[in-house]
């Protein structure tokens, strides 16, 4: 099932996308619940309760505005750095140069604040040049947690995956490298485009799909998720060590090679660039940088 959060006639709804991906029908939930996007449906399904009925008209997706499936995640988005071998290599002289040997054994984990999430077609705001001049894209598969838990084993981890969505982990490289922690360079307003919807784990296995990214139509990133250094079960096991994961938590699983900083010379995002991220079995997001 594909669960979309969308606006129609000025009101936010949460709905099920049709099998052909052309239409959406809203669930019968209150306006207050709809404000939380897919979150209440995730909680309903995790609790084993029946989903609310589909109500109202079936709308063409071209007649609605899609939002991020979780427009304001319940807490920070977990993110993984340096999780594809080729990407680790392309930034080994810059972002990863101070990484100590422990990063070989353990993933780099940081977060983005919930408020930086925007929808799959929303504009991303480039900051003033005084704030950053090195804005970059990172196409990523995001895992959405269903059943919560703590100290989850790799063997059990996939049972905790509710589904998947697409994110662009937009990054201010100069700010990222200026601070010991990455959160600032990753959390600028609008720096987490997400969507186009949430695909439940019965429809796709995130361990075996393909992440691609185009800048103004030019293919820059193309990575199979089988190439992750730390696979999804390992990430869930690691992040849940001593920390309870909750339904609706999001884990952005890292980006393949081909980011702007890794090119020679680097090619950072400029005003007017349009960046499209697509993941097989989920869909695509496309955002203009303004
Ligand atoms: Mg990233």
Tab-separated table of C-alpha atoms and ligand atoms in Angstrom:
chain	number	residue	atom	x	y	z
A	1	UNK	CA	0.000	0.000	0.000
A	2	UNK	CA	1.131	3.502	-0.778
A	3	UNK	CA	0.091	6.110	1.786
A	4	UNK	CA	0.191	9.742	0.678
A	5	UNK	CA	-0.293	12.984	2.553
A	6	UNK	CA	-1.826	15.625	0.319
A	7	UNK	CA	-3.623	18.947	0.224
A	8	UNK	CA	-6.884	19.360	-1.642
A	9	UNK	CA	-9.004	22.506	-1.551
A	10	UNK	CA	-6.721	23.937	1.112
A	11	UNK	CA	-7.117	21.003	3.485
A	12	UNK	CA	-4.622	18.281	4.420
A	13	UNK	CA	-5.674	14.663	3.932
A	14	UNK	CA	-4.029	11.260	4.156
A	15	UNK	CA	-4.965	8.735	1.507
A	16	UNK	CA	-4.246	5.510	-0.279
A	17	UNK	CA	-2.715	5.794	-3.737
A	18	UNK	CA	-4.278	3.628	-6.445
A	19	UNK	CA	-2.379	0.654	-7.843
A	20	UNK	CA	-1.697	2.516	-11.097
A	21	UNK	CA	-0.257	5.455	-9.146
A	22	UNK	CA	-2.638	7.937	-10.770
A	23	UNK	CA	-5.234	8.569	-8.073
A	24	UNK	CA	-5.628	8.916	-4.331
A	25	UNK	CA	-8.559	8.340	-1.974
A	26	UNK	CA	-8.587	9.889	1.496
A	27	UNK	CA	-8.978	7.911	4.700
A	28	UNK	CA	-11.852	8.952	6.970
A	29	UNK	CA	-9.864	10.550	9.768
A	30	UNK	CA	-10.319	13.806	11.628
A	31	UNK	CA	-8.675	17.019	10.455
A	32	UNK	CA	-6.507	16.943	13.581
A	33	UNK	CA	-5.194	13.450	12.806
A	34	UNK	CA	-4.633	14.357	9.154
A	35	UNK	CA	-2.292	17.124	10.311
A	36	UNK	CA	0.116	14.388	11.410
A	37	UNK	CA	0.196	12.818	7.943
A	38	UNK	CA	0.732	9.048	7.838
A	39	UNK	CA	1.731	8.917	11.525
A	40	UNK	CA	-1.724	7.961	12.931
A	41	UNK	CA	-2.131	5.250	10.274
A	42	UNK	CA	1.268	3.785	11.147
A	43	UNK	CA	0.231	3.696	14.817
A	44	UNK	CA	-3.134	2.125	13.935
A	45	UNK	CA	-1.519	-0.645	11.894
A	46	UNK	CA	1.217	-1.289	14.463
A	47	UNK	CA	-1.476	-1.670	17.134
A	48	UNK	CA	-3.220	-4.262	14.981
A	49	UNK	CA	-6.309	-2.111	14.570
A	50	UNK	CA	-8.311	-1.877	11.374
A	51	UNK	CA	-7.484	1.014	9.084
A	52	UNK	CA	-10.104	3.746	8.836
A	53	UNK	CA	-12.405	3.538	5.829
A	54	UNK	CA	-11.536	5.243	2.607
A	55	UNK	CA	-13.968	8.115	2.245
A	56	UNK	CA	-14.813	10.817	-0.205
A	57	UNK	CA	-13.988	11.164	-3.833
A	58	UNK	CA	-11.131	9.456	-5.571
A	59	UNK	CA	-8.958	12.284	-6.826
A	60	UNK	CA	-6.438	12.435	-9.625
A	61	UNK	CA	-2.966	13.008	-8.224
A	62	UNK	CA	-2.613	15.831	-10.732
A	63	UNK	CA	-5.436	17.621	-8.875
A	64	UNK	CA	-3.845	17.484	-5.424
A	65	UNK	CA	-0.594	18.734	-3.937
A	66	UNK	CA	1.468	15.941	-2.419
A	67	UNK	CA	3.216	16.665	0.859
A	68	UNK	CA	5.850	14.660	2.713
A	69	UNK	CA	4.139	11.491	4.014
A	70	UNK	CA	5.261	12.567	7.495
A	71	UNK	CA	5.140	16.376	7.125
A	72	UNK	CA	6.527	16.987	10.608
A	73	UNK	CA	8.159	13.790	11.896
A	74	UNK	CA	7.611	13.149	15.586
A	75	UNK	CA	11.297	13.712	16.243
A	76	UNK	CA	14.586	14.221	14.423
A	77	UNK	CA	15.233	12.193	11.287
A	78	UNK	CA	17.993	9.648	11.906
A	79	UNK	CA	20.592	9.744	9.148
A	80	UNK	CA	23.553	7.586	8.242
A	81	UNK	CA	26.774	8.982	6.801
A	82	UNK	CA	29.314	7.185	4.650
A	83	UNK	CA	27.222	4.113	3.883
A	84	UNK	CA	28.197	3.245	0.299
A	85	UNK	CA	31.784	2.245	-0.501
A	86	UNK	CA	32.127	4.440	-3.598
A	87	UNK	CA	30.723	7.463	-1.728
A	88	UNK	CA	33.119	6.835	1.180
A	89	UNK	CA	35.944	6.983	-1.344
A	90	UNK	CA	34.795	10.136	-3.180
A	91	UNK	CA	34.720	12.159	0.077
A	92	UNK	CA	37.673	10.508	1.837
A	93	UNK	CA	39.794	13.662	1.403
A	94	UNK	CA	37.128	16.041	2.704
A	95	UNK	CA	34.091	15.121	4.809
A	96	UNK	CA	35.498	11.783	5.960
A	97	UNK	CA	39.157	12.743	6.389
A	98	UNK	CA	38.906	13.069	10.171
A	99	UNK	CA	36.902	9.879	10.593
A	100	UNK	CA	38.758	7.619	12.972
A	101	UNK	CA	39.104	3.895	12.536
A	102	UNK	CA	35.954	3.222	14.590
A	103	UNK	CA	33.921	4.412	11.623
A	104	UNK	CA	34.941	1.246	9.849
A	105	UNK	CA	33.221	-0.833	12.516
A	106	UNK	CA	30.301	1.472	13.323
A	107	UNK	CA	28.139	3.651	11.098
A	108	UNK	CA	28.224	7.442	11.327
A	109	UNK	CA	24.825	8.530	12.667
A	110	UNK	CA	23.526	12.101	12.827
A	111	UNK	CA	20.112	13.740	12.644
A	112	UNK	CA	18.142	16.395	10.806
A	113	UNK	CA	15.548	18.447	12.671
A	114	UNK	CA	11.897	17.590	11.876
A	115	UNK	CA	11.133	21.127	10.746
A	116	UNK	CA	13.423	20.864	7.711
A	117	UNK	CA	11.122	18.331	6.016
A	118	UNK	CA	9.319	19.574	2.897
A	119	UNK	CA	7.196	17.872	0.249
A	120	UNK	CA	8.185	15.996	-2.899
A	121	UNK	CA	7.709	18.985	-5.223
A	122	UNK	CA	8.343	21.885	-2.834
A	123	UNK	CA	11.064	24.447	-3.433
A	124	UNK	CA	14.251	24.167	-1.398
A	125	UNK	CA	15.611	27.477	-0.147
A	126	UNK	CA	19.274	28.163	-0.816
A	127	UNK	CA	20.757	30.109	2.106
A	128	UNK	CA	22.469	33.490	1.838
A	129	UNK	CA	26.021	33.186	0.522
A	130	UNK	CA	27.294	34.410	3.895
A	131	UNK	CA	25.757	31.324	5.517
A	132	UNK	CA	26.861	28.665	3.021
A	133	UNK	CA	28.162	28.471	-0.546
A	134	UNK	CA	28.421	24.700	-0.801
A	135	UNK	CA	24.939	23.227	-0.991
A	136	UNK	CA	24.872	19.600	-2.110
A	137	UNK	CA	22.357	16.825	-2.726
A	138	UNK	CA	22.265	13.286	-1.331
A	139	UNK	CA	19.701	10.864	-2.750
A	140	UNK	CA	18.641	8.355	-0.099
A	141	UNK	CA	16.295	5.534	0.765
A	142	UNK	CA	14.493	6.288	4.030
A	143	UNK	CA	13.233	3.508	6.288
A	144	UNK	CA	10.115	4.275	8.333
A	145	UNK	CA	9.833	2.353	11.586
A	146	UNK	CA	6.542	0.620	12.444
A	147	UNK	CA	6.802	-1.468	15.581
A	148	UNK	CA	9.021	0.361	18.036
A	149	UNK	CA	11.650	-1.214	20.215
A	150	UNK	CA	15.004	-1.012	21.927
A	151	UNK	CA	18.069	-3.194	21.477
A	152	UNK	CA	16.526	-4.716	18.343
A	153	UNK	CA	18.599	-7.546	16.878
A	154	UNK	CA	19.554	-7.726	13.220
A	155	UNK	CA	17.518	-10.920	12.988
A	156	UNK	CA	14.358	-9.118	14.149
A	157	UNK	CA	15.037	-5.748	12.517
A	158	UNK	CA	12.984	-6.138	9.351
A	159	UNK	CA	9.874	-6.829	11.449
A	160	UNK	CA	10.205	-3.245	12.699
A	161	UNK	CA	10.160	-1.706	9.223
A	162	UNK	CA	6.781	-0.218	8.350
A	163	UNK	CA	7.815	0.995	4.946
A	164	UNK	CA	9.979	3.242	2.849
A	165	UNK	CA	10.085	6.660	1.283
A	166	UNK	CA	12.523	8.840	-0.683
A	167	UNK	CA	14.546	11.707	0.770
A	168	UNK	CA	17.124	14.175	-0.431
A	169	UNK	CA	19.543	14.727	2.473
A	170	UNK	CA	20.420	18.257	1.348
A	171	UNK	CA	23.683	19.371	2.929
A	172	UNK	CA	25.666	22.575	3.417
A	173	UNK	CA	29.162	21.053	3.013
A	174	UNK	CA	31.131	24.003	4.415
A	175	UNK	CA	28.920	24.075	7.513
A	176	UNK	CA	28.980	20.277	7.822
A	177	UNK	CA	32.783	20.273	7.978
A	178	UNK	CA	33.069	23.349	10.202
A	179	UNK	CA	31.444	21.667	13.194
A	180	UNK	CA	32.359	18.465	14.959
A	181	UNK	CA	28.737	17.351	14.614
A	182	UNK	CA	26.939	17.378	11.282
A	183	UNK	CA	23.432	18.324	12.407
A	184	UNK	CA	23.807	22.040	11.625
A	185	UNK	CA	24.966	21.555	8.055
A	186	UNK	CA	22.173	19.052	7.472
A	187	UNK	CA	19.230	20.847	9.089
A	188	UNK	CA	18.781	24.141	7.232
A	189	UNK	CA	15.150	25.062	6.619
A	190	UNK	CA	13.666	22.981	3.731
A	191	UNK	CA	16.731	20.693	3.568
A	192	UNK	CA	14.813	17.407	3.726
A	193	UNK	CA	12.543	16.942	0.693
A	194	UNK	CA	10.571	13.731	1.240
A	195	UNK	CA	7.988	11.671	-0.631
A	196	UNK	CA	6.200	11.127	-2.876
A	197	UNK	CA	4.518	8.741	-0.435
A	198	UNK	CA	5.170	5.921	1.991
A	199	UNK	CA	5.299	2.400	0.508
A	200	UNK	CA	4.616	-0.383	2.999
A	201	UNK	CA	7.242	-3.078	3.479
A	202	UNK	CA	5.032	-5.811	2.010
A	203	UNK	CA	5.420	-4.139	-1.402
A	204	UNK	CA	9.146	-3.483	-1.532
A	205	UNK	CA	12.325	-4.748	0.108
A	206	UNK	CA	14.589	-1.763	0.723
A	207	UNK	CA	17.590	-4.084	0.839
A	208	UNK	CA	17.194	-4.712	-2.873
A	209	UNK	CA	16.336	-1.589	-4.775
A	210	UNK	CA	18.059	1.227	-6.655
A	211	UNK	CA	18.610	4.888	-5.745
A	212	UNK	CA	19.142	7.438	-8.517
A	213	UNK	CA	19.540	11.210	-8.672
A	214	UNK	CA	19.433	13.654	-11.578
A	215	UNK	CA	20.534	17.301	-11.530
A	216	UNK	CA	18.779	19.245	-14.295
A	217	UNK	CA	18.228	15.948	-16.104
A	218	UNK	CA	21.852	14.763	-15.799
A	219	UNK	CA	22.194	11.440	-13.984
A	220	UNK	CA	24.616	11.950	-11.085
A	221	UNK	CA	23.925	9.099	-8.661
A	222	UNK	CA	22.946	5.497	-9.340
A	223	UNK	CA	23.420	2.991	-6.571
A	224	UNK	CA	21.867	-0.357	-5.676
A	225	UNK	CA	21.006	-0.546	-1.978
A	226	UNK	CA	22.748	-3.939	-1.885
A	227	UNK	CA	25.946	-1.851	-1.898
A	228	UNK	CA	25.327	-0.347	1.539
A	229	UNK	CA	28.276	-0.742	3.914
A	230	UNK	CA	25.869	-1.193	6.844
A	231	UNK	CA	22.640	-2.835	5.701
A	232	UNK	CA	19.188	-1.940	7.020
A	233	UNK	CA	19.110	-4.620	9.778
A	234	UNK	CA	22.535	-3.456	10.997
A	235	UNK	CA	21.396	0.178	11.031
A	236	UNK	CA	18.271	-0.639	13.045
A	237	UNK	CA	20.271	-2.776	15.468
A	238	UNK	CA	22.851	-0.022	15.903
A	239	UNK	CA	20.494	2.941	16.310
A	240	UNK	CA	18.254	1.048	18.753
A	241	UNK	CA	21.185	0.206	21.051
A	242	UNK	CA	20.049	1.867	24.269
A	243	UNK	CA	17.629	4.149	22.418
A	244	UNK	CA	13.976	3.250	21.947
A	245	UNK	CA	12.758	3.576	18.374
A	246	UNK	CA	9.130	4.612	17.958
A	247	UNK	CA	6.540	4.126	15.213
A	248	UNK	CA	7.102	6.806	12.594
A	249	UNK	CA	10.812	7.208	13.246
A	250	UNK	CA	12.700	7.739	9.999
A	251	UNK	CA	16.175	6.463	9.138
A	252	UNK	CA	17.800	7.949	6.007
A	253	UNK	CA	20.193	5.188	5.010
A	254	UNK	CA	23.009	7.113	3.323
A	255	UNK	CA	23.776	8.198	-0.214
A	256	UNK	CA	25.560	6.485	-3.114
A	257	UNK	CA	28.514	8.024	-4.958
A	258	UNK	CA	28.044	11.022	-7.230
A	259	UNK	CA	27.380	13.931	-4.876
A	260	UNK	CA	28.433	17.377	-6.093
A	261	UNK	CA	31.335	17.624	-3.673
A	262	UNK	CA	32.788	14.367	-4.981
A	263	UNK	CA	33.095	15.697	-8.551
A	264	UNK	CA	36.334	17.222	-9.828
A	265	UNK	CA	35.966	20.137	-9.606
A	266	UNK	CA	33.033	20.060	-7.127
A	267	UNK	CA	29.689	21.176	-8.537
A	268	UNK	CA	27.439	22.635	-5.881
A	269	UNK	CA	23.774	23.467	-6.317
A	270	UNK	CA	22.988	26.865	-7.829
A	271	UNK	CA	19.779	28.845	-7.980
A	272	UNK	CA	17.292	27.300	-10.386
A	273	UNK	CA	18.704	23.774	-10.274
A	274	UNK	CA	16.091	21.012	-10.268
A	275	UNK	CA	17.029	17.823	-8.463
A	276	UNK	CA	15.126	14.600	-8.938
A	277	UNK	CA	15.586	11.560	-6.737
A	278	UNK	CA	13.980	8.282	-7.735
A	279	UNK	CA	13.936	4.887	-6.019
A	280	UNK	CA	12.670	1.807	-7.814
A	281	UNK	CA	9.460	0.534	-6.258
A	282	UNK	CA	8.718	3.816	-4.472
A	283	UNK	CA	8.659	6.772	-6.859
A	284	UNK	CA	10.324	10.121	-7.284
A	285	UNK	CA	10.674	13.546	-5.720
A	286	UNK	CA	11.692	16.621	-7.709
A	287	UNK	CA	12.615	19.913	-6.077
A	288	UNK	CA	13.703	23.270	-7.446
A	289	UNK	CA	16.383	25.172	-5.503
A	290	UNK	CA	15.543	28.861	-5.147
B	1	LIG	MG1	23.146	11.637	3.789
